[in-house]
Amino acid sequence: MNNYFAKRKQKRFFQKPQTDPQKTFVGFSDPGKGSIRIIPLGGSSSVTKNMYAYEYRYDGKVRDILLVDCGIGFPDPDMYGVDLVIPDTRYLANKKEAIRGLVFTHGHDDHIGAIPYIYPKLGKIPMWGTPLTAAFANIKLKEAKIKSQVTPMQFDQTVTAGVFKVSFVRMTHSIPDTSNLIIETPVGIFYHGSDFKFDFDPLDGKLSELGKINEVGKRGVRCLLTDCLGSERAGFTPSEHKIGEVLEREISMCPGKFFFTTQSSNISRIQLAIEIALSQGRQIAFLGRSVVKNTEASLELGYMKFPRDMVVRDRDLRKVPPSKQFLIVAGAQGQPESALARIANDNHQFISLSPGDTVLFSADAIPGNENAVNDLIDQIYRTGARVSYTSITEDLHVSGHGSQGDHMLLLSALGPDYVLPIGGTYRHIMNYKTVAGEIGFPKDHILMPENGEILEFRTQQKPRVVETINLENVLVDGLGVGDVGSIVLHDRQTIAQEGIVVVVVPMEQHSGRIIGEPDIVSRGFVYIKESGGLLEKAKQVVVQSLQTKKGRIMDWRYSRELVEDNLQHFLKKETGRQPLIVPVILEV
């Protein structure tokens, strides 16, 4: 294999473009004045929250911006109460007039899920995606009551957005209609190789467009941005067909209800599961809003096919024997409000788990979700049902991301001047660098900017970091977007780890005098009945903090801070802990 890629490398690496791309863009006659900047708004050194901006500048001025993807991320375990994390788009705030559009690569939530939160900030810009990608994104826009739509594009169509010309390259992944993007600019061609693998036996029969990749490689690629998540695995990522045999065996072993859960957007795998279930005489039910919505859209576009009369509504499942039920359920990532979580906790109106049932997880936990998934599996076991997941059963899940062989193939076919690994953590980037070096790609041409660093490309010049922007996690908590900042998050962490102490001080409204003993309420800090002595001393600290020469409080803001500081110091000294202190003034 290495000899093969070495030969490809000699033919492809560092080829000069056959034509000068600058000449095809009227109005920008001096190539030396133009540049392309790549701005990582999300997805840099991380797996999720994918969003990139390509910015064309001429003579130092921003002329056109093309956005690629707009995905969600998942909160870390210490982000208490946070539902989602979305890209930080503050960089675009004063550049809206230059944004020419947004292109989506595929329909996974970490690439389209943030659009309801971010699109209203961008203005009414056009959006494009391949048919299924557009359909899934439009579902999210409709649910958010946003009237704009993503325009569906076929793989032989192109998008013109300012100076950018974008072509779609069909790639195999864990969702149909996945695309990589060929982005032609006045400074050269950029290949945006978001999530992909080379599945040579895909479930839908539609192969990756290697011919199109080879053709753009011949023209010359300035930079390849490539998914690197699978760079730790040797060889090629297996085909989705590998799951079929295991799934067939698992269903045949189940005497009761069979629950199947995977990513709700993984419709090819859901289609495969349905075909196997029907062949074994089971009827189908869909549980969970995301599964139902995605299935409806896929059926309408012809990406899924099955007899409608074999589908049972959840309320009618009691009429079907358990041994004849096959339930496709949302919640593979352990989401607490998902259909599977509600069923596991016996909180679903129509469905429950029983001994003899099987729950099969055909998805690995997204990094950061491991605890939630493990907790859900534990809860399912408590019902007496059997659980099948990748830790105990092989081949229940096949990655949608390419392994080392896939990366070598794409890199050799394109032969870019430079490579920028994306969509992975630092260890994935480092492993990609090693793999690329094994086939002769110069390691100093693998770009590894730190988080927030902006790369600039100019004709006949090496790319360089020209600016660093401060990227923060924008947190979504319920209906609030970005209103949970670092201070709020720190308070939540403190409460979770150290507890909270509320100090209530009665004060006479008109005179500003303390008229009673402070009351101290502890939650998650100490047990009040067993800590009377400690709390009495704490009350004394509060009283001493509020003593003034005139005997009345004039500046309550200052006094509250004084109580908080003094009580924090006292409790730290006495217990070694630092709970959140909340002074409350009770006016009477």
XYZ file of C-alpha atoms in Angstrom, residues 136 139 143 262-265 267 270 284-300 304 306 308 311-314 328-331 339 342 348:
40
model
C -32.892 18.104 7.366
C -36.830 20.886 9.322
C -39.351 24.199 13.925
C -28.722 5.079 16.405
C -28.210 8.676 15.268
C -31.602 9.792 13.985
C -29.934 11.186 10.844
C -31.122 6.868 7.718
C -32.165 2.695 9.817
C -42.050 -1.200 12.745
C -42.672 1.766 15.044
C -40.815 5.082 15.203
C -40.402 6.720 18.608
C -38.947 10.179 19.095
C -39.509 13.446 17.251
C -36.135 13.519 15.475
C -36.521 9.964 14.151
C -40.053 10.631 12.941
C -39.178 13.937 11.240
C -36.047 12.605 9.519
C -37.830 9.463 8.345
C -40.685 11.470 6.874
C -38.278 13.715 4.963
C -36.251 10.727 3.730
C -39.351 8.899 2.514
C -40.567 11.978 0.680
C -35.996 5.339 2.360
C -40.639 0.318 3.133
C -46.346 1.850 5.056
C -45.650 0.773 10.449
C -47.531 0.867 13.755
C -48.340 3.976 15.780
C -46.990 3.906 19.330
C -36.675 2.529 16.186
C -36.025 4.930 19.044
C -34.275 8.290 19.396
C -31.764 8.696 22.225
C -37.772 8.714 23.820
C -38.259 8.123 28.969
C -43.500 6.765 28.305
